[in-house]
């Protein structure tokens, strides 16, 4: 099916087993395929614009993707302050790549995506998400399993961004301790790893599991939060693992200085929002502290 008007509804399957779904009307299905890795559909919705779902789980929407991509990228990069090499695991739609590429001081971006179809069809049907950055000369795009990639010896990175699907299907390996351990081995001294860790009000066990593993690997194991409307159920958590205790509590003044030096216009991120994102509500603090 390609481009025909279609009044069908695409159901969010992430919480189906728990008795909750929601649905997005597909006014027009732009592309749909069972790739070698997962079911992929890209469609147009009246409220959120063009959207992509993988295995029935909302991945990216034109309307609110800026929140997730800005917060997953600029928080670790501006907190670190001297990022030159970034590793993106997953991120096939190119939204994280677009935000990383805005940092002119970054010299090398390695992106490891398991499913070439995601990149191919996102470039074609969601071009504004990657905004041409797949042609960035700093990019080394690798189509492989991110868990296998980090196992191999290779260059080190100042920031690792795990922009994965949820721990279902191909994404499941990206939530295992051996992946985090291998990813840590690819972190340069003082580096930081951030992970897509779902909506803790709905998927608290997933966050606790990651933080528990981070706690065995890093001196700092916590998360920060941002609310993406189409990741239903409340604010989502972005896992944070690093051996540098200072990075999660930089003063707003310091973040402001770095933000101004980076000269990047944002739609969600501000230094004050960055700082505040690490202030966790009690129920999330409980998940993190008891992980
Ligand atoms: N922003 C979305 C979210 O928060 O759920 C994630 C977006 S991005 C589309 C997720 C990407 O992870 C997909 O392109 C998927 O193919 C990729 N992925 C899943 N498992 C992977 C693996 N083991 N190695 C590399 N990429 C993987």
Short mmCIF file of C-alpha atoms and ligand atoms in Angstrom, two decimals:
data_model
loop_
_atom_site.label_atom_id
_atom_site.label_comp_id
_atom_site.label_asym_id
_atom_site.label_seq_id
_atom_site.Cartn_x
_atom_site.Cartn_y
_atom_site.Cartn_z
CA UNK A 1 0.00 0.00 0.00
CA UNK A 2 1.59 3.27 -0.95
CA UNK A 3 0.06 6.71 -0.58
CA UNK A 4 -3.63 5.69 -0.90
CA UNK A 5 -6.06 7.67 1.35
CA UNK A 6 -6.76 5.40 4.30
CA UNK A 7 -9.10 6.03 7.27
CA UNK A 8 -7.58 3.15 9.21
CA UNK A 9 -6.36 3.56 12.81
CA UNK A 10 -2.85 2.53 13.88
CA UNK A 11 -3.04 1.11 17.41
CA UNK A 12 -0.30 1.72 19.96
CA UNK A 13 0.58 -1.81 21.14
CA UNK A 14 3.15 -1.06 23.87
CA UNK A 15 0.72 -1.50 26.77
CA UNK A 16 -1.78 -3.84 25.10
CA UNK A 17 -0.81 -6.66 27.47
CA UNK A 18 -1.59 -4.38 30.43
CA UNK A 19 -5.02 -3.55 29.07
CA UNK A 20 -4.32 -0.13 27.55
CA UNK A 21 -4.05 1.01 23.97
CA UNK A 22 -4.58 4.24 22.10
CA UNK A 23 -4.81 4.78 18.36
CA UNK A 24 -3.79 7.32 15.74
CA UNK A 25 -5.95 7.73 12.65
CA UNK A 26 -3.89 7.05 9.53
CA UNK A 27 -5.29 9.62 7.10
CA UNK A 28 -2.73 8.48 4.58
CA UNK A 29 -0.36 5.50 4.79
CA UNK A 30 2.87 6.60 3.13
CA UNK A 31 4.75 3.34 3.52
CA UNK A 32 4.29 0.02 5.21
CA UNK A 33 6.54 -3.02 5.27
CA UNK A 34 7.53 -6.03 7.30
CA UNK A 35 11.27 -5.43 7.23
CA UNK A 36 13.78 -8.14 8.11
CA UNK A 37 13.68 -6.81 11.69
CA UNK A 38 10.22 -5.40 12.43
CA UNK A 39 6.91 -4.06 11.11
CA UNK A 40 7.35 -0.48 9.87
CA UNK A 41 4.55 1.94 9.01
CA UNK A 42 4.82 5.64 8.18
CA UNK A 43 1.55 7.53 7.96
CA UNK A 44 -0.06 10.95 8.22
CA UNK A 45 -2.18 11.90 11.24
CA UNK A 46 -4.27 15.08 11.55
CA UNK A 47 -2.90 16.06 14.98
CA UNK A 48 0.73 14.84 14.97
CA UNK A 49 1.62 15.06 11.30
CA UNK A 50 3.76 12.32 9.78
CA UNK A 51 4.41 9.46 12.19
CA UNK A 52 6.41 6.26 12.24
CA UNK A 53 5.57 3.15 14.28
CA UNK A 54 7.72 0.03 14.62
CA UNK A 55 5.97 -3.17 15.69
CA UNK A 56 2.96 -1.00 16.52
CA UNK A 57 4.93 1.23 18.92
CA UNK A 58 5.08 4.97 18.24
CA UNK A 59 8.66 6.00 17.41
CA UNK A 60 8.59 9.50 16.06
CA UNK A 61 6.00 12.11 15.09
CA UNK A 62 6.61 15.26 13.10
CA UNK A 63 4.89 17.40 15.73
CA UNK A 64 6.63 16.39 18.99
CA UNK A 65 9.90 14.72 17.94
CA UNK A 66 11.87 17.90 18.75
CA UNK A 67 11.31 17.41 22.48
CA UNK A 68 12.78 13.92 22.61
CA UNK A 69 15.64 14.57 20.18
CA UNK A 70 16.73 17.84 21.84
CA UNK A 71 16.66 16.37 25.35
CA UNK A 72 18.37 13.07 24.43
CA UNK A 73 21.18 14.97 22.69
CA UNK A 74 21.91 18.40 24.19
CA UNK A 75 21.69 17.35 27.84
CA UNK A 76 24.66 14.93 27.64
CA UNK A 77 26.64 17.03 25.13
CA UNK A 78 26.30 20.34 27.01
CA UNK A 79 26.79 18.64 30.39
CA UNK A 80 30.03 17.02 29.17
CA UNK A 81 31.22 20.29 27.64
CA UNK A 82 34.05 18.95 25.45
CA UNK A 83 32.39 16.37 23.20
CA UNK A 84 34.30 15.50 20.04
CA UNK A 85 33.06 11.94 19.27
CA UNK A 86 29.48 10.67 19.60
CA UNK A 87 28.10 7.14 19.20
CA UNK A 88 24.39 6.81 18.39
CA UNK A 89 22.91 3.32 18.80
CA UNK A 90 19.61 2.98 16.91
CA UNK A 91 18.18 6.33 15.93
CA UNK A 92 17.28 5.20 12.43
CA UNK A 93 14.97 8.14 11.74
CA UNK A 94 17.92 10.54 12.00
CA UNK A 95 16.46 12.85 14.67
CA UNK A 96 19.30 12.34 17.15
CA UNK A 97 21.82 12.61 14.31
CA UNK A 98 20.30 15.96 13.29
CA UNK A 99 20.68 17.35 16.80
CA UNK A 100 24.22 16.00 17.31
CA UNK A 101 25.31 17.45 13.96
CA UNK A 102 24.28 20.93 15.14
CA UNK A 103 27.30 20.89 17.49
CA UNK A 104 30.11 22.17 15.25
CA UNK A 105 32.74 21.10 17.80
CA UNK A 106 31.75 17.44 17.32
CA UNK A 107 34.29 15.85 14.97
CA UNK A 108 32.99 12.28 14.56
CA UNK A 109 29.50 10.76 14.69
CA UNK A 110 29.13 6.98 14.50
CA UNK A 111 25.54 5.76 14.11
CA UNK A 112 24.75 2.03 14.40
CA UNK A 113 21.24 1.15 13.18
CA UNK A 114 20.10 -2.46 12.83
CA UNK A 115 17.47 -1.87 10.15
CA UNK A 116 18.44 -0.08 6.92
CA UNK A 117 14.76 0.11 5.98
CA UNK A 118 14.08 2.51 8.84
CA UNK A 119 16.73 4.91 7.60
CA UNK A 120 15.80 4.48 3.95
CA UNK A 121 12.11 5.14 4.49
CA UNK A 122 12.54 7.84 7.12
CA UNK A 123 14.85 9.71 4.70
CA UNK A 124 12.17 9.44 2.02
CA UNK A 125 8.97 10.00 4.02
CA UNK A 126 10.19 11.90 7.11
CA UNK A 127 13.03 13.94 5.61
CA UNK A 128 12.59 16.83 8.05
CA UNK A 129 13.59 14.56 10.93
CA UNK A 130 17.14 13.94 9.66
CA UNK A 131 17.17 17.32 7.80
CA UNK A 132 19.88 16.18 5.39
CA UNK A 133 22.35 15.14 8.12
CA UNK A 134 22.78 11.66 6.69
CA UNK A 135 25.09 13.49 4.26
CA UNK A 136 27.14 15.04 7.08
CA UNK A 137 30.82 14.27 6.37
CA UNK A 138 31.40 13.53 10.07
CA UNK A 139 28.94 10.63 9.95
CA UNK A 140 29.98 6.99 9.86
CA UNK A 141 26.67 5.12 9.36
CA UNK A 142 26.88 1.41 10.23
CA UNK A 143 23.99 -1.00 9.65
CA UNK A 144 24.46 -3.56 12.41
CA UNK A 145 23.22 -4.72 15.78
CA UNK A 146 24.38 -2.09 18.25
CA UNK A 147 24.99 -4.76 20.88
CA UNK A 148 27.46 -6.51 18.59
CA UNK A 149 29.09 -3.26 17.49
CA UNK A 150 30.08 -2.19 21.00
CA UNK A 151 31.41 -5.70 21.76
CA UNK A 152 34.10 -5.17 19.14
CA UNK A 153 37.22 -3.28 20.11
CA UNK A 154 37.24 0.12 18.48
CA UNK A 155 37.36 3.86 18.96
CA UNK A 156 36.06 5.51 22.10
CA UNK A 157 33.36 8.15 22.40
CA UNK A 158 32.62 11.03 24.76
CA UNK A 159 28.85 10.43 24.57
CA UNK A 160 26.86 7.29 23.73
CA UNK A 161 23.17 7.89 22.94
CA UNK A 162 21.02 4.76 22.89
CA UNK A 163 18.01 5.80 20.84
CA UNK A 164 16.52 2.33 20.78
CA UNK A 165 13.07 0.91 20.43
CA UNK A 166 11.58 -0.61 23.59
CA UNK A 167 12.94 -3.88 24.98
CA UNK A 168 10.88 -5.89 22.50
CA UNK A 169 12.20 -7.48 19.30
CA UNK A 170 15.58 -6.23 18.07
CA UNK A 171 15.76 -3.61 20.81
CA UNK A 172 15.73 -6.12 23.66
CA UNK A 173 19.51 -6.69 23.57
CA UNK A 174 20.08 -2.96 24.16
CA UNK A 175 18.69 -3.27 27.67
CA UNK A 176 21.01 -6.06 28.80
CA UNK A 177 23.90 -5.56 31.24
CA UNK A 178 26.40 -6.98 28.79
CA UNK A 179 25.46 -4.27 26.30
CA UNK A 180 25.84 -1.52 28.91
CA UNK A 181 29.18 -3.00 30.00
CA UNK A 182 30.47 -3.12 26.43
CA UNK A 183 29.14 0.38 25.74
CA UNK A 184 30.97 1.63 28.83
CA UNK A 185 34.17 0.15 27.46
CA UNK A 186 33.70 2.38 24.41
CA UNK A 187 33.29 5.50 26.55
CA UNK A 188 36.28 7.82 26.85
CA UNK A 189 37.27 8.94 30.37
CA UNK A 190 34.57 11.24 31.76
CA UNK A 191 32.11 10.07 29.10
CA UNK A 192 28.36 9.64 29.57
CA UNK A 193 25.78 7.20 28.23
CA UNK A 194 22.11 8.16 27.90
CA UNK A 195 19.34 5.68 27.13
CA UNK A 196 15.75 5.83 25.96
CA UNK A 197 14.11 4.36 29.07
CA UNK A 198 10.38 4.67 28.50
CA UNK A 199 7.65 6.27 30.60
CA UNK A 200 8.26 5.24 34.22
CA UNK A 201 4.60 5.69 35.22
CA UNK A 202 3.82 2.90 32.73
CA UNK A 203 7.16 1.04 32.44
CA UNK A 204 8.79 1.57 35.85
CA UNK A 205 10.36 -1.88 35.93
CA UNK A 206 12.25 -1.09 32.70
CA UNK A 207 13.82 2.03 34.23
CA UNK A 208 14.64 0.23 37.50
CA UNK A 209 16.28 -2.57 35.52
CA UNK A 210 18.53 -0.19 33.57
CA UNK A 211 19.46 1.88 36.62
CA UNK A 212 20.27 -1.28 38.59
CA UNK A 213 22.67 -2.33 35.83
CA UNK A 214 24.13 1.19 35.54
CA UNK A 215 24.70 1.15 39.30
CA UNK A 216 27.00 -1.86 38.89
CA UNK A 217 28.90 -0.12 36.09
CA UNK A 218 29.05 3.61 36.84
CA UNK A 219 29.65 5.89 39.80
CA UNK A 220 26.54 7.82 38.77
CA UNK A 221 23.35 5.95 37.77
CA UNK A 222 20.27 8.11 37.49
CA UNK A 223 17.90 9.54 34.88
CA UNK A 224 16.41 12.81 33.79
CA UNK A 225 12.95 13.45 32.35
CA UNK A 226 11.00 15.14 29.59
CA UNK A 227 7.41 14.84 28.46
CA UNK A 228 6.79 13.74 24.88
CA UNK A 229 3.00 13.78 24.24
CA UNK A 230 2.96 10.73 21.96
CA UNK A 231 4.96 8.58 24.42
CA UNK A 232 1.76 8.16 26.39
CA UNK A 233 1.50 7.89 30.18
CA UNK A 234 3.44 10.88 31.45
CA UNK A 235 7.05 12.10 31.41
CA UNK A 236 9.65 9.72 30.00
CA UNK A 237 12.98 8.82 31.58
CA UNK A 238 16.36 9.12 29.92
CA UNK A 239 18.87 6.87 31.66
CA UNK A 240 22.17 8.54 32.67
CA UNK A 241 25.37 6.60 33.40
CA UNK A 242 28.79 8.17 33.96
CA UNK A 243 31.78 8.11 36.32
CA UNK A 244 31.88 11.90 36.48
CA UNK A 245 29.73 12.95 39.44
CA UNK A 246 29.72 16.61 38.40
CA UNK A 247 27.93 16.21 35.09
CA UNK A 248 24.36 15.78 36.38
CA UNK A 249 24.45 18.82 38.64
CA UNK A 250 26.13 21.59 36.69
CA UNK A 251 24.77 25.01 37.67
CA UNK A 252 22.43 26.71 35.24
CA UNK A 253 24.98 29.52 34.82
CA UNK A 254 27.58 27.07 33.49
CA UNK A 255 25.03 25.41 31.21
CA UNK A 256 23.93 28.85 29.99
CA UNK A 257 27.49 29.74 29.03
CA UNK A 258 27.96 26.49 27.10
CA UNK A 259 24.52 26.84 25.47
CA UNK A 260 25.33 30.35 24.24
CA UNK A 261 28.73 29.22 22.94
CA UNK A 262 27.09 26.35 21.01
CA UNK A 263 24.85 28.90 19.25
CA UNK A 264 22.01 26.44 18.58
CA UNK A 265 18.38 27.60 18.46
CA UNK A 266 16.09 25.18 20.31
CA UNK A 267 12.34 24.60 20.64
CA UNK A 268 12.31 22.73 23.98
CA UNK A 269 15.78 22.74 25.55
CA UNK A 270 16.88 25.61 27.78
CA UNK A 271 19.69 25.47 30.37
CA UNK A 272 17.10 25.83 33.16
CA UNK A 273 15.01 22.96 31.72
CA UNK A 274 18.21 20.87 31.45
CA UNK A 275 19.06 21.47 35.10
CA UNK A 276 15.47 20.89 36.26
CA UNK A 277 15.12 17.66 34.24
CA UNK A 278 17.27 15.88 36.84
CA UNK A 279 14.85 16.85 39.64
CA UNK A 280 12.89 13.58 39.83
CA UNK A 281 9.38 13.15 41.27
CA UNK A 282 9.19 10.91 44.35
CA UNK A 283 7.83 7.83 42.53
CA UNK A 284 10.72 7.98 40.03
CA UNK A 285 13.28 8.67 42.78
CA UNK A 286 11.96 5.54 44.54
CA UNK A 287 12.47 3.52 41.34
CA UNK A 288 16.01 4.87 40.93
CA UNK A 289 17.05 4.58 44.60
CA UNK A 290 15.67 1.05 45.02
CA UNK A 291 16.91 -0.20 41.65
N1 LIG B 1 12.56 7.71 19.68
C1 LIG B 1 12.11 6.33 19.64
C2 LIG B 1 11.73 5.87 21.02
O1 LIG B 1 11.94 6.65 21.96
O2 LIG B 1 11.20 4.75 21.13
C3 LIG B 1 13.19 5.47 19.05
C4 LIG B 1 13.39 5.86 17.64
S1 LIG B 1 14.44 4.99 16.61
C5 LIG B 1 13.33 4.70 15.31
C6 LIG B 1 14.67 3.38 17.33
C7 LIG B 1 15.62 2.61 16.43
O3 LIG B 1 16.29 1.56 17.13
C8 LIG B 1 14.94 1.91 15.24
O4 LIG B 1 15.40 2.49 14.04
C9 LIG B 1 15.36 0.44 15.36
O5 LIG B 1 15.55 -0.18 14.11
C10 LIG B 1 16.65 0.59 16.14
N2 LIG B 1 17.12 -0.62 16.82
C11 LIG B 1 16.37 -1.54 17.50
N3 LIG B 1 17.17 -2.53 17.98
C12 LIG B 1 18.45 -2.22 17.58
C13 LIG B 1 19.72 -2.86 17.77
N4 LIG B 1 19.82 -4.00 18.45
N5 LIG B 1 20.81 -2.26 17.25
C14 LIG B 1 20.71 -1.08 16.55
N6 LIG B 1 19.53 -0.45 16.32
C15 LIG B 1 18.42 -1.01 16.85
#
